[in-house]
XYZ file of C-alpha atoms in Angstrom:
771
model
C 146.079 -316.002 -184.935
C 142.435 -315.081 -184.360
C 141.436 -318.713 -184.911
C 143.993 -319.798 -182.294
C 142.420 -317.411 -179.783
C 138.870 -318.466 -180.625
C 139.669 -322.197 -180.421
C 139.167 -322.253 -176.653
C 135.785 -320.528 -176.946
C 134.659 -322.809 -179.768
C 135.636 -325.913 -177.799
C 133.682 -324.616 -174.780
C 130.614 -324.217 -177.015
C 131.115 -327.752 -178.286
C 131.264 -329.020 -174.701
C 127.999 -327.214 -173.983
C 126.201 -329.353 -176.563
C 127.971 -332.682 -176.129
C 130.261 -332.373 -173.139
C 129.198 -335.483 -171.260
C 130.041 -337.692 -174.225
C 133.280 -335.896 -175.096
C 134.915 -336.107 -171.666
C 133.757 -339.445 -170.329
C 136.312 -341.974 -169.109
C 137.008 -343.217 -172.650
C 137.840 -339.743 -174.005
C 139.086 -338.065 -170.813
C 142.264 -336.872 -172.533
C 140.494 -335.464 -175.582
C 140.367 -331.877 -174.238
C 144.153 -331.995 -173.749
C 144.580 -331.982 -177.524
C 143.273 -328.399 -177.693
C 146.051 -326.688 -175.662
C 148.595 -329.155 -177.065
C 147.721 -328.193 -180.627
C 147.915 -324.495 -179.746
C 151.281 -325.032 -178.034
C 152.677 -326.640 -181.196
C 151.223 -323.759 -183.230
C 153.054 -321.128 -181.156
C 156.292 -323.137 -181.020
C 156.438 -322.707 -184.811
C 157.011 -318.955 -184.334
C 160.040 -319.262 -182.038
C 162.450 -319.106 -184.975
C 160.885 -315.981 -186.467
C 160.542 -314.145 -183.173
C 164.103 -315.008 -182.092
C 165.249 -313.274 -185.300
C 163.266 -310.107 -184.460
C 160.589 -310.955 -187.033
C 157.551 -309.998 -184.990
C 154.110 -310.877 -186.389
C 151.259 -308.342 -186.575
C 147.672 -309.148 -187.547
C 144.693 -306.775 -187.661
C 141.019 -307.646 -188.120
C 138.472 -304.837 -188.402
C 135.973 -304.717 -185.577
C 134.738 -301.171 -184.933
C 137.018 -299.112 -187.192
C 134.911 -295.965 -186.826
C 135.912 -295.858 -183.136
C 139.475 -297.023 -183.711
C 138.736 -300.385 -182.065
C 140.096 -303.354 -183.992
C 141.185 -306.871 -183.171
C 144.889 -306.129 -183.528
C 147.320 -308.814 -182.410
C 151.101 -308.780 -182.011
C 153.293 -311.831 -181.522
C 156.654 -310.680 -180.171
C 158.974 -312.035 -177.510
C 156.779 -311.043 -174.572
C 153.487 -312.296 -175.999
C 155.160 -315.478 -177.316
C 156.501 -316.355 -173.855
C 153.090 -315.945 -172.263
C 151.401 -317.830 -175.115
C 153.760 -320.757 -174.599
C 153.146 -320.710 -170.836
C 149.376 -320.543 -171.332
C 149.267 -323.419 -173.804
C 152.214 -325.469 -172.515
C 151.281 -325.490 -168.840
C 147.654 -325.574 -170.006
C 148.327 -328.904 -171.736
C 149.684 -330.402 -168.518
C 146.835 -328.922 -166.469
C 144.240 -330.399 -168.838
C 145.918 -333.802 -168.584
C 146.260 -333.443 -164.793
C 142.546 -332.599 -164.558
C 141.619 -335.897 -166.222
C 143.081 -337.692 -163.206
C 142.311 -335.170 -160.467
C 138.604 -334.792 -161.308
C 138.112 -338.260 -162.764
C 134.458 -339.225 -162.638
C 133.309 -335.773 -161.494
C 129.723 -335.022 -162.458
C 130.594 -331.642 -163.966
C 133.953 -332.458 -165.540
C 132.728 -331.213 -168.928
C 131.740 -327.910 -167.380
C 135.160 -327.581 -165.769
C 136.922 -328.182 -169.089
C 134.638 -325.594 -170.654
C 135.621 -322.957 -168.100
C 139.308 -323.818 -168.547
C 138.982 -323.524 -172.326
C 137.290 -320.127 -172.115
C 139.974 -318.925 -169.732
C 142.738 -320.173 -172.020
C 141.231 -318.363 -175.011
C 140.765 -315.172 -173.007
C 144.369 -315.229 -171.753
C 145.693 -315.750 -175.263
C 143.604 -312.834 -176.498
C 144.877 -310.695 -173.619
C 148.589 -311.268 -174.173
C 148.353 -311.020 -177.971
C 146.176 -307.885 -178.145
C 147.760 -304.714 -179.468
C 144.559 -302.674 -179.037
C 143.804 -301.502 -175.501
C 140.029 -301.866 -175.889
C 140.211 -305.437 -177.191
C 142.772 -306.150 -174.453
C 140.200 -304.897 -171.931
C 137.546 -307.241 -173.374
C 139.803 -310.279 -172.978
C 140.924 -308.998 -169.558
C 137.329 -309.077 -168.351
C 136.758 -312.504 -169.882
C 139.626 -313.861 -167.777
C 137.978 -312.401 -164.661
C 134.600 -313.929 -165.502
C 135.970 -317.365 -166.390
C 138.182 -317.376 -163.277
C 135.086 -316.564 -161.219
C 133.448 -319.773 -162.432
C 136.641 -321.776 -161.894
C 137.271 -320.489 -158.361
C 133.647 -321.083 -157.431
C 133.459 -324.448 -159.201
C 132.600 -326.203 -155.925
C 129.484 -324.069 -155.705
C 127.960 -326.059 -152.867
C 130.677 -324.659 -150.598
C 129.925 -321.255 -149.101
C 133.663 -320.549 -148.782
C 134.176 -321.222 -152.507
C 131.310 -318.936 -153.462
C 132.600 -316.166 -151.233
C 136.144 -316.502 -152.594
C 134.871 -316.389 -156.172
C 132.849 -313.247 -155.474
C 135.807 -311.593 -153.759
C 138.120 -312.382 -156.663
C 135.554 -311.164 -159.188
C 134.949 -307.981 -157.209
C 138.622 -307.046 -156.910
C 139.641 -308.001 -160.446
C 136.411 -306.533 -161.830
C 137.288 -303.161 -160.347
C 140.698 -303.527 -161.973
C 139.021 -304.166 -165.324
C 137.041 -300.944 -164.974
C 140.262 -299.070 -164.195
C 141.930 -300.627 -167.246
C 139.084 -299.416 -169.448
C 139.460 -295.935 -167.982
C 143.211 -295.994 -168.569
C 142.745 -297.168 -172.142
C 140.214 -294.411 -172.861
C 142.477 -291.736 -171.356
C 145.476 -292.924 -173.408
C 143.301 -293.146 -176.510
C 142.087 -289.596 -175.929
C 145.674 -288.367 -175.531
C 147.162 -290.190 -178.516
C 144.184 -290.474 -180.847
C 144.618 -294.241 -181.142
C 144.098 -297.363 -179.048
C 146.946 -299.281 -180.672
C 149.858 -299.777 -178.273
C 152.300 -299.945 -181.194
C 151.076 -296.632 -182.578
C 151.190 -295.055 -179.121
C 154.910 -295.863 -178.824
C 155.627 -293.295 -181.545
C 154.076 -290.651 -179.237
C 155.891 -291.663 -176.043
C 157.295 -288.203 -175.255
C 153.989 -286.486 -175.999
C 152.040 -288.917 -173.770
C 154.488 -288.623 -170.859
C 154.376 -284.837 -171.104
C 150.597 -284.683 -171.210
C 148.663 -283.327 -168.216
C 146.659 -286.576 -168.004
C 149.699 -288.862 -167.938
C 149.527 -289.310 -164.142
C 145.831 -290.182 -164.343
C 146.444 -292.760 -167.078
C 149.350 -294.272 -165.143
C 147.270 -294.539 -161.955
C 144.475 -296.324 -163.822
C 146.937 -298.774 -165.368
C 148.483 -299.338 -161.925
C 145.063 -300.065 -160.444
C 144.325 -302.658 -163.119
C 147.708 -304.372 -162.780
C 147.826 -304.323 -158.966
C 144.355 -305.842 -158.558
C 144.951 -308.559 -161.150
C 148.441 -309.463 -159.912
C 147.472 -309.331 -156.221
C 149.709 -306.486 -155.132
C 149.395 -305.001 -151.662
C 146.773 -303.962 -150.524
C 144.715 -305.896 -153.098
C 146.519 -309.181 -152.461
C 143.992 -310.820 -150.144
C 141.786 -312.247 -152.898
C 144.515 -314.689 -153.978
C 144.805 -316.776 -150.747
C 141.009 -316.987 -150.699
C 141.027 -318.270 -154.272
C 142.862 -321.380 -153.045
C 139.402 -322.818 -152.340
C 139.355 -323.689 -156.054
C 140.320 -327.177 -157.276
C 144.089 -327.618 -157.628
C 144.125 -327.489 -161.469
C 142.691 -323.976 -161.160
C 145.345 -322.940 -158.657
C 148.039 -324.369 -160.904
C 146.821 -322.721 -164.074
C 145.431 -319.383 -162.903
C 147.387 -318.576 -159.785
C 150.911 -319.583 -160.707
C 151.520 -319.261 -164.432
C 148.818 -317.265 -166.167
C 146.063 -315.014 -164.773
C 147.915 -313.516 -161.823
C 150.744 -312.618 -164.188
C 148.358 -310.680 -166.440
C 149.013 -307.552 -164.388
C 152.768 -308.129 -164.644
C 152.360 -308.596 -168.395
C 150.451 -305.293 -168.626
C 153.186 -303.427 -166.743
C 155.859 -305.042 -168.910
C 153.938 -304.159 -172.077
C 153.281 -300.560 -171.036
C 156.782 -299.851 -169.660
C 158.255 -298.845 -173.051
C 155.414 -296.346 -173.404
C 154.939 -295.051 -169.860
C 158.138 -296.082 -168.095
C 161.397 -294.225 -167.478
C 159.596 -291.594 -165.384
C 160.097 -291.214 -161.653
C 156.368 -291.579 -160.966
C 156.066 -294.846 -162.924
C 159.264 -296.462 -161.654
C 159.047 -295.336 -158.030
C 155.412 -296.446 -157.691
C 156.162 -299.919 -159.022
C 159.332 -300.189 -156.952
C 157.595 -299.262 -153.686
C 154.435 -301.342 -154.219
C 156.425 -304.363 -155.421
C 158.859 -304.074 -152.511
C 156.093 -303.919 -149.898
C 154.232 -306.828 -151.515
C 157.210 -309.156 -151.797
C 158.464 -308.650 -148.228
C 155.011 -308.620 -146.603
C 153.810 -311.792 -148.352
C 157.078 -313.710 -147.939
C 156.967 -312.976 -144.204
C 153.357 -314.215 -144.004
C 154.201 -317.444 -145.814
C 156.440 -318.729 -142.988
C 153.488 -318.814 -140.549
C 151.135 -320.906 -142.683
C 150.504 -324.612 -142.237
C 148.211 -325.290 -145.200
C 150.279 -326.160 -148.269
C 148.082 -324.126 -150.578
C 148.169 -321.201 -148.177
C 151.970 -321.307 -148.160
C 152.067 -321.394 -151.951
C 149.499 -318.587 -152.221
C 151.610 -316.171 -150.170
C 154.839 -317.126 -151.925
C 153.043 -316.538 -155.245
C 152.045 -313.051 -154.110
C 155.635 -312.441 -153.037
C 156.953 -313.622 -156.424
C 154.529 -311.290 -158.193
C 155.801 -308.493 -155.963
C 159.363 -309.333 -157.020
C 158.360 -309.035 -160.694
C 156.668 -305.671 -160.161
C 159.683 -304.540 -158.124
C 162.079 -305.523 -160.920
C 160.010 -303.707 -163.543
C 160.015 -300.689 -161.255
C 163.811 -300.677 -161.099
C 163.668 -300.030 -164.830
C 167.241 -301.056 -165.668
C 168.532 -303.483 -168.270
C 169.595 -305.914 -165.514
C 166.199 -305.764 -163.794
C 164.269 -306.315 -167.024
C 166.474 -309.325 -167.788
C 165.915 -310.671 -164.278
C 162.145 -310.214 -164.600
C 162.077 -311.986 -167.977
C 163.956 -315.012 -166.605
C 162.064 -315.061 -163.313
C 158.707 -315.292 -165.139
C 159.894 -318.604 -166.608
C 161.490 -319.775 -163.363
C 158.439 -319.042 -161.254
C 155.978 -320.589 -163.715
C 157.903 -323.874 -163.731
C 158.477 -324.397 -160.019
C 155.179 -322.935 -158.798
C 153.075 -325.023 -161.194
C 155.047 -328.051 -159.978
C 154.362 -327.091 -156.359
C 150.621 -326.731 -156.912
C 150.277 -330.010 -158.809
C 152.311 -331.798 -156.152
C 150.106 -330.286 -153.436
C 147.005 -331.373 -155.297
C 148.231 -334.960 -155.442
C 148.958 -334.975 -151.707
C 145.532 -333.533 -150.937
C 143.827 -335.900 -153.386
C 145.461 -339.028 -151.979
C 146.075 -338.184 -148.296
C 142.963 -335.974 -147.870
C 144.881 -333.245 -146.055
C 147.233 -330.349 -146.861
C 148.330 -329.590 -143.303
C 152.140 -329.767 -143.183
C 152.096 -330.396 -139.422
C 150.341 -333.715 -140.056
C 152.181 -334.824 -143.199
C 155.460 -336.761 -143.285
C 157.048 -339.796 -144.917
C 154.854 -339.695 -148.024
C 157.860 -340.541 -150.232
C 157.229 -344.163 -149.281
C 153.815 -344.176 -150.974
C 154.258 -341.578 -153.743
C 157.944 -341.352 -154.644
C 157.526 -339.551 -158.015
C 155.538 -336.796 -156.310
C 158.265 -336.472 -153.673
C 160.830 -336.089 -156.462
C 158.694 -333.362 -158.054
C 158.470 -331.535 -154.709
C 162.220 -331.771 -154.210
C 162.958 -330.433 -157.709
C 160.535 -327.536 -157.185
C 161.965 -326.716 -153.748
C 165.523 -326.623 -155.102
C 164.569 -324.331 -157.986
C 162.486 -322.170 -155.642
C 165.479 -321.773 -153.312
C 167.806 -320.898 -156.182
C 170.167 -323.834 -155.695
C 172.320 -324.870 -158.673
C 172.042 -326.465 -161.157
C 168.411 -325.332 -161.353
C 167.277 -322.404 -163.468
C 166.116 -320.862 -160.188
C 169.777 -320.264 -159.342
C 170.171 -318.188 -162.508
C 166.983 -316.298 -161.694
C 168.116 -315.448 -158.146
C 171.512 -314.290 -159.404
C 169.906 -311.972 -161.921
C 167.633 -310.481 -159.240
C 170.673 -309.617 -157.140
C 172.412 -308.218 -160.235
C 169.472 -305.879 -160.675
C 169.412 -304.652 -157.071
C 173.165 -304.639 -156.395
C 173.940 -302.434 -159.399
C 170.996 -300.073 -158.906
C 172.068 -296.466 -158.553
C 169.974 -295.642 -155.462
C 169.792 -297.507 -152.119
C 171.415 -300.592 -153.643
C 172.401 -302.087 -150.268
C 168.924 -301.672 -148.764
C 167.156 -303.067 -151.835
C 169.538 -306.018 -152.034
C 169.092 -306.759 -148.316
C 165.303 -306.772 -148.673
C 165.572 -309.003 -151.740
C 167.735 -311.452 -149.780
C 165.295 -311.427 -146.844
C 162.390 -312.121 -149.208
C 164.176 -314.986 -150.925
C 165.167 -316.542 -147.582
C 161.523 -316.606 -146.503
C 160.438 -317.978 -149.886
C 163.135 -320.669 -149.716
C 161.963 -321.712 -146.271
C 158.339 -321.888 -147.443
C 159.413 -324.001 -150.416
C 161.184 -326.488 -148.155
C 158.135 -326.740 -145.902
C 155.716 -327.301 -148.794
C 157.933 -329.322 -151.120
C 160.138 -331.449 -148.841
C 158.689 -331.757 -145.336
C 155.564 -333.793 -146.308
C 157.792 -336.487 -147.835
C 160.597 -336.958 -145.316
C 160.561 -338.588 -141.885
C 158.457 -341.450 -140.657
C 155.224 -342.341 -142.430
C 152.267 -342.059 -139.991
C 150.082 -345.097 -139.691
C 147.036 -343.285 -141.086
C 148.879 -342.672 -144.382
C 150.174 -346.221 -144.888
C 147.197 -347.135 -147.044
C 147.447 -344.060 -149.259
C 147.201 -345.208 -152.879
C 149.870 -344.506 -155.453
C 148.608 -341.680 -157.729
C 147.772 -342.244 -161.364
C 150.221 -341.410 -164.148
C 148.441 -338.185 -165.088
C 148.698 -336.941 -161.509
C 152.425 -337.429 -160.950
C 153.890 -337.071 -164.449
C 153.008 -333.376 -165.122
C 154.698 -332.042 -161.930
C 157.747 -334.270 -162.485
C 158.041 -332.994 -166.066
C 157.811 -329.336 -165.019
C 160.267 -329.856 -162.171
C 162.701 -331.557 -164.531
C 162.450 -328.703 -167.040
C 163.650 -326.372 -164.287
C 166.913 -328.317 -164.206
C 167.180 -328.784 -167.976
C 166.979 -325.016 -168.489
C 169.419 -324.535 -165.628
C 172.020 -326.878 -167.107
C 171.419 -325.632 -170.650
C 170.244 -322.017 -170.318
C 171.016 -321.443 -173.988
C 167.692 -323.213 -174.687
C 165.765 -320.193 -173.381
C 168.358 -317.472 -173.930
C 167.904 -316.786 -177.638
C 164.448 -318.296 -178.113
C 162.641 -316.615 -175.198
C 164.687 -314.219 -173.054
C 166.307 -312.045 -175.741
C 163.041 -311.581 -177.685
C 161.371 -310.381 -174.476
C 163.980 -307.655 -174.084
C 163.659 -306.728 -177.754
C 159.889 -306.448 -177.408
C 160.257 -303.777 -174.707
C 162.943 -301.863 -176.572
C 165.973 -303.220 -174.706
C 169.210 -304.278 -176.371
C 169.862 -307.987 -175.808
C 173.151 -308.578 -177.654
C 175.156 -308.885 -174.426
C 172.766 -311.313 -172.714
C 174.464 -314.607 -171.870
C 172.754 -316.887 -169.370
C 174.975 -319.350 -167.542
C 175.293 -321.063 -164.177
C 178.860 -320.048 -163.372
C 180.002 -316.425 -163.531
C 183.038 -316.880 -161.364
C 183.531 -315.870 -157.751
C 181.657 -312.586 -157.456
C 179.730 -310.665 -154.779
C 176.530 -311.882 -156.434
C 177.605 -315.502 -155.887
C 178.213 -314.662 -152.237
C 174.711 -313.238 -151.915
C 173.237 -316.392 -153.485
C 175.200 -318.612 -151.094
C 174.053 -316.472 -148.159
C 170.437 -316.898 -149.279
C 170.774 -320.675 -149.623
C 172.443 -321.091 -146.244
C 169.970 -318.814 -144.445
C 166.970 -320.611 -145.948
C 168.287 -324.028 -144.873
C 169.105 -322.813 -141.362
C 165.672 -321.226 -140.999
C 164.042 -324.488 -142.087
C 165.744 -326.440 -139.288
C 165.191 -323.718 -136.682
C 161.607 -322.652 -137.398
C 159.115 -325.495 -137.323
C 155.611 -324.895 -138.729
C 152.894 -325.122 -136.109
C 149.290 -324.134 -135.542
C 150.445 -321.924 -132.663
C 152.514 -319.736 -134.979
C 149.631 -319.475 -137.432
C 147.315 -318.481 -134.604
C 149.789 -315.813 -133.568
C 149.815 -314.145 -136.974
C 146.007 -314.195 -137.152
C 145.915 -311.896 -134.092
C 146.906 -309.072 -136.425
C 144.192 -309.926 -138.929
C 142.138 -306.915 -137.834
C 144.806 -304.621 -139.289
C 144.928 -306.395 -142.646
C 143.474 -304.834 -145.826
C 141.011 -307.708 -146.044
C 139.572 -306.987 -142.590
C 139.448 -303.260 -143.283
C 137.493 -303.891 -146.484
C 135.154 -306.350 -144.766
C 134.504 -303.816 -141.978
C 133.720 -301.213 -144.619
C 131.321 -303.647 -146.289
C 129.551 -304.300 -142.992
C 129.258 -300.578 -142.282
C 127.944 -299.987 -145.766
C 125.392 -302.774 -145.312
C 124.158 -301.194 -142.067
C 123.903 -297.834 -143.774
C 121.980 -299.465 -146.622
C 119.509 -301.014 -144.185
C 119.003 -297.642 -142.492
C 118.590 -295.893 -145.837
C 116.082 -298.506 -146.964
C 114.010 -298.179 -143.816
C 113.773 -294.437 -144.295
C 113.385 -294.038 -148.047
C 112.470 -297.496 -149.372
C 109.870 -298.398 -146.763
C 107.257 -299.902 -149.098
C 104.929 -296.884 -149.358
C 104.573 -295.606 -152.908
C 103.440 -292.177 -151.700
C 106.729 -291.755 -149.830
C 108.731 -292.679 -152.927
C 106.843 -290.105 -155.013
C 107.179 -287.472 -152.289
C 110.949 -287.958 -152.018
C 111.394 -287.788 -155.795
C 109.300 -284.615 -156.079
C 111.061 -283.001 -153.098
C 114.429 -283.711 -154.662
C 113.326 -282.232 -157.993
C 111.947 -279.143 -156.246
C 115.231 -278.623 -154.418
C 117.294 -279.188 -157.563
C 115.212 -277.029 -159.893
C 114.634 -274.377 -157.238
C 118.359 -274.007 -156.650
C 118.946 -273.789 -160.405
C 116.202 -271.241 -161.002
C 117.171 -268.878 -158.167
C 119.876 -267.070 -160.127
C 119.207 -268.337 -163.635
C 115.675 -266.982 -164.171
C 114.550 -263.516 -165.282
C 111.013 -263.881 -163.846
C 109.667 -261.677 -166.602
C 106.493 -262.509 -168.515
C 106.027 -261.145 -172.009
C 102.252 -260.795 -172.113
C 102.442 -259.395 -175.637
C 103.622 -262.765 -176.907
C 100.550 -264.550 -175.555
C 97.671 -265.314 -177.922
C 94.169 -264.330 -176.943
C 92.130 -266.856 -175.033
C 89.183 -268.295 -176.900
C 85.891 -269.402 -175.418
C 86.794 -273.019 -176.167
C 90.077 -272.758 -174.235
C 88.432 -271.102 -171.244
C 85.754 -273.797 -171.105
C 88.297 -276.612 -171.362
C 90.567 -275.069 -168.696
C 87.575 -274.667 -166.398
C 86.685 -278.322 -166.898
C 90.321 -279.297 -166.213
C 90.386 -277.344 -162.942
C 87.075 -278.823 -161.803
C 88.282 -282.343 -162.700
C 91.468 -281.828 -160.693
C 89.442 -280.640 -157.702
C 87.165 -283.668 -158.000
C 90.193 -285.999 -158.097
C 91.710 -284.427 -154.990
C 88.568 -284.306 -152.869
C 86.664 -287.322 -154.191
C 85.581 -289.909 -151.628
C 85.098 -292.604 -154.249
C 87.726 -294.314 -156.361
C 85.329 -294.548 -159.284
C 84.642 -290.811 -159.178
C 88.379 -290.079 -159.125
C 88.923 -292.373 -162.134
C 86.116 -290.677 -164.058
C 87.607 -287.269 -163.271
C 90.994 -288.504 -164.501
C 89.380 -289.541 -167.764
C 87.794 -286.101 -168.080
C 91.230 -284.519 -167.675
C 92.649 -286.729 -170.413
C 89.830 -285.982 -172.868
C 90.162 -282.257 -172.162
C 93.834 -282.410 -173.096
C 92.840 -284.315 -176.259
C 90.609 -281.365 -177.229
C 93.496 -278.962 -176.649
C 95.638 -281.021 -179.010
C 92.861 -280.833 -181.617
C 92.584 -277.056 -181.273
C 96.349 -276.702 -181.765
C 96.356 -278.835 -184.954
C 97.867 -282.019 -183.522
C 95.261 -284.686 -184.381
C 97.821 -287.518 -184.199
C 98.661 -286.646 -180.599
C 94.977 -286.244 -179.825
C 94.199 -289.721 -181.129
C 97.098 -291.210 -179.199
C 96.018 -289.434 -176.004
C 92.412 -290.513 -176.542
C 93.381 -294.176 -176.983
C 95.677 -294.174 -173.954
C 93.166 -292.404 -171.689
C 90.345 -294.705 -172.709
C 92.461 -297.789 -172.077
C 93.746 -296.406 -168.773
C 90.276 -295.605 -167.474
C 89.007 -299.059 -168.410
C 91.966 -300.757 -166.722
C 91.574 -298.619 -163.607
C 87.882 -299.491 -163.356
C 88.581 -303.214 -163.800
C 91.301 -303.170 -161.140
C 89.644 -300.866 -158.633
C 86.395 -302.780 -158.863
C 88.054 -305.686 -157.041
C 89.556 -303.559 -154.252
C 87.933 -303.219 -150.815
C 85.913 -300.199 -149.740
C 87.560 -296.793 -150.054
C 89.793 -296.134 -147.031
C 91.511 -293.024 -145.765
C 95.143 -293.919 -145.121
C 96.361 -290.399 -144.356
C 95.394 -287.734 -141.837
C 94.854 -284.048 -142.593
C 98.495 -283.181 -141.734
C 99.816 -285.548 -144.373
C 97.313 -284.199 -146.906
C 98.348 -280.621 -146.160
C 102.013 -281.626 -146.577
C 101.276 -283.345 -149.885
C 99.229 -280.353 -151.027
C 102.073 -277.937 -150.314
C 104.493 -280.247 -152.082
C 102.214 -280.474 -155.125
C 101.647 -276.711 -155.314
C 105.395 -276.051 -155.004
C 106.194 -278.533 -157.752
C 103.460 -277.191 -160.008
C 104.666 -273.650 -159.393
C 108.208 -274.563 -160.354
C 107.023 -276.245 -163.543
C 105.001 -273.137 -164.377
C 108.017 -270.873 -163.818
C 110.129 -273.185 -165.952
C 107.529 -273.151 -168.756
C 107.291 -269.365 -168.682
C 111.081 -269.076 -168.734
C 111.206 -271.284 -171.817
C 108.594 -269.111 -173.515
C 110.631 -266.000 -172.703
C 113.707 -267.353 -174.454
C 114.318 -266.381 -178.099
C 113.085 -269.047 -180.483
C 115.836 -271.070 -182.152
C 114.515 -273.104 -185.030
C 117.852 -274.575 -186.096
C 117.000 -278.097 -184.946
C 113.483 -277.944 -186.359
C 114.821 -276.709 -189.692
C 117.356 -279.546 -189.774
C 114.703 -282.213 -189.280
C 112.313 -280.521 -191.731
C 114.967 -280.381 -194.448
C 116.469 -283.816 -193.929
C 113.569 -286.040 -192.902
C 112.673 -286.814 -196.503
C 116.183 -286.627 -197.975
C 117.895 -288.842 -195.388
C 115.069 -291.008 -194.068
C 112.588 -290.879 -196.969
C 109.699 -289.946 -194.690
C 107.292 -287.020 -194.961
C 106.049 -287.177 -191.376
C 108.833 -285.419 -189.443
C 107.736 -286.721 -186.033
C 107.678 -290.333 -187.221
C 111.058 -289.947 -188.893
C 112.577 -288.580 -185.682
C 111.218 -291.491 -183.673
C 112.125 -294.235 -186.118
C 115.348 -293.038 -187.756
C 116.986 -290.156 -185.936
C 116.097 -291.590 -182.542
C 116.052 -295.223 -183.625
C 118.381 -296.474 -180.883
C 116.399 -294.675 -178.176
C 113.121 -296.038 -179.524
C 114.590 -299.542 -179.693
C 115.628 -299.289 -176.028
C 112.125 -298.117 -175.095
C 110.606 -301.040 -176.966
C 113.061 -303.396 -175.230
C 112.041 -302.022 -171.825
C 108.375 -302.590 -172.673
C 109.129 -306.117 -173.869
C 111.047 -306.930 -170.683
C 108.220 -305.492 -168.570
C 105.722 -307.572 -170.502
C 107.760 -310.716 -169.919
C 107.892 -309.902 -166.203
C 104.128 -309.368 -166.050
C 103.560 -312.600 -167.946
C 105.842 -314.417 -165.502
C 103.875 -313.043 -162.544
C 100.599 -314.065 -164.151
C 101.918 -317.590 -164.695
C 103.128 -317.692 -161.119
C 99.744 -316.544 -159.904
C 97.952 -319.136 -162.017
C 100.178 -321.939 -160.711
C 99.620 -320.792 -157.117
C 95.858 -320.801 -157.626
C 95.988 -324.273 -159.199
C 97.985 -325.666 -156.261
C 95.563 -324.045 -153.825
C 92.559 -325.537 -155.618
C 94.134 -328.998 -155.586
């Protein structure tokens, strides 16, 4: 199973070294073999999973922290694995025609492969920390896919927005995983299930649930985090098909589904999901009827469908879970078909505006058939599987114990809007008279029209023969979340029931709305008048305000003067330490504990004070540097007197080198200038005296505290036994503080590289100037 997950990453690495040769026109379909092979691999497990034989695999990663690569293949993860690899196969094949001859086709396949591997790792992970790692990998790879057309400013902005929103969600997921791990003592979701009651009764349950909600809502574009998804439509159509219909945007839904057995069945969990999902599905479905861009229409209907899934999970009943399981399949099939069909229209006709498109069936009949099939399934018209999905949604709302009529009415309203949007995107561009400007539109290649036709057809195959998905996919999903599935029987005809009446009402209303409400730029302009109230505009206004504040802050505190930076830092430390020392200091000096001053110490201190005075009042840089060197050598002598020759030698070497460097640098500077008046010098003097006084008080307070030699004794006893070193200081630096020392060395190395880069830059500039 680990190899299956890593296959996408390994193929991306292979493309990095030989991508141009692997994906040229002769081998354009070669990448398609990767998801196809993985799809066949996962199909092999359908028999086992449908018999409740779930597969668990664990590979040690960081066992000391309880973080392992633990994977579970049950009904839920199998469904998503099949969607990821099955639709991925068609998307890879579709890409070979859509981006044929593109300069960076190999790079695009690489990003797709990384994303596929990350999604597989996400849905198969049983460990919350490893799930988080794959979660973030999907965000990063989707960033590159959304911003693939990096010469477009809109694409770059959309990619950054998507990464920002989903990246915040990843951070929240990590927080939620750590909180749950702290509560349960494990990061394994399977092991946590045994502690369900304890976790739900814990004081941090609400915090953990909120963090999980934040991760799921940002990833699955729930209100008010939904706005990144329409912007992501700037990506090439294969990206929209793969990420924004079947896989990535459903990662949040998957997380909620996976965590419901553990954290569900509480009023906080269910009510939050119900409310957020309800708002999202109605709000986005309403917005979709005003759009004229085909991708824009599909983006808002996708958000609405994700809201429906979250809403159904929030209902928390057997009927709603069943409806959500079926609707995941339904939506993946018809929405992937819609996006591929839209991509073909855009690729061939060079426009996605539904007000301009008509009659395209005459030049691309297979694509028109795909659009029709998708629109019928989207509207829930029999014999499509969409009809079964819509019926199950109404079963879930109609039989809910609270506000059933209101919830059902809102579900009907949402589905009417979605049906209308599906007709506009899937049927309108192909009916009517063909405009003269589209008469020369070329018939698309096989790999452009076949994938959407296949997906659209599958929607009807599963509708006519629902038994194909009933036992193999739907029942195992319910089993994986702890639901009994023995009574599940999917079929088109359930007799004349109220649910059938609701489905007929939805179909009729959607058709009527399609003939009454015509898409137009005027309607789209109308809805944009309220853009200022949208979450996107609110966030952008906040960003602008924050940018202005940052500019103001920079002008005040980061104004380019080093003396101001040092002054601010010292002032902050004085305020912080002063506040701390007001009530936490005894201000008592134990003179009896002081050793007697020797002549040597008095002489050295006198020299130090004179050197400091010379530094402060010197009118020559060279004199100040010499005085600094005197200070350093005086401290070296103090180290010698207190039996620390190693420190003395280190100090001596550093001071000598520093003085030499200062002299070499200052020698090239212009004549000594006074850049401050007496007021500034008085201010700096007061600041220095205050800081020095605080340090003195702090040092005296430390001396007044009783000596605790526990740490010193530990290092003295264990330096030789554990680290085999007799020099305690060296052992501390190398072994006990090895990580810290390594980081310090890394910082020095990075600084050295930066200095070297600046020197090279300087040398090149001088060479160009001389030429």
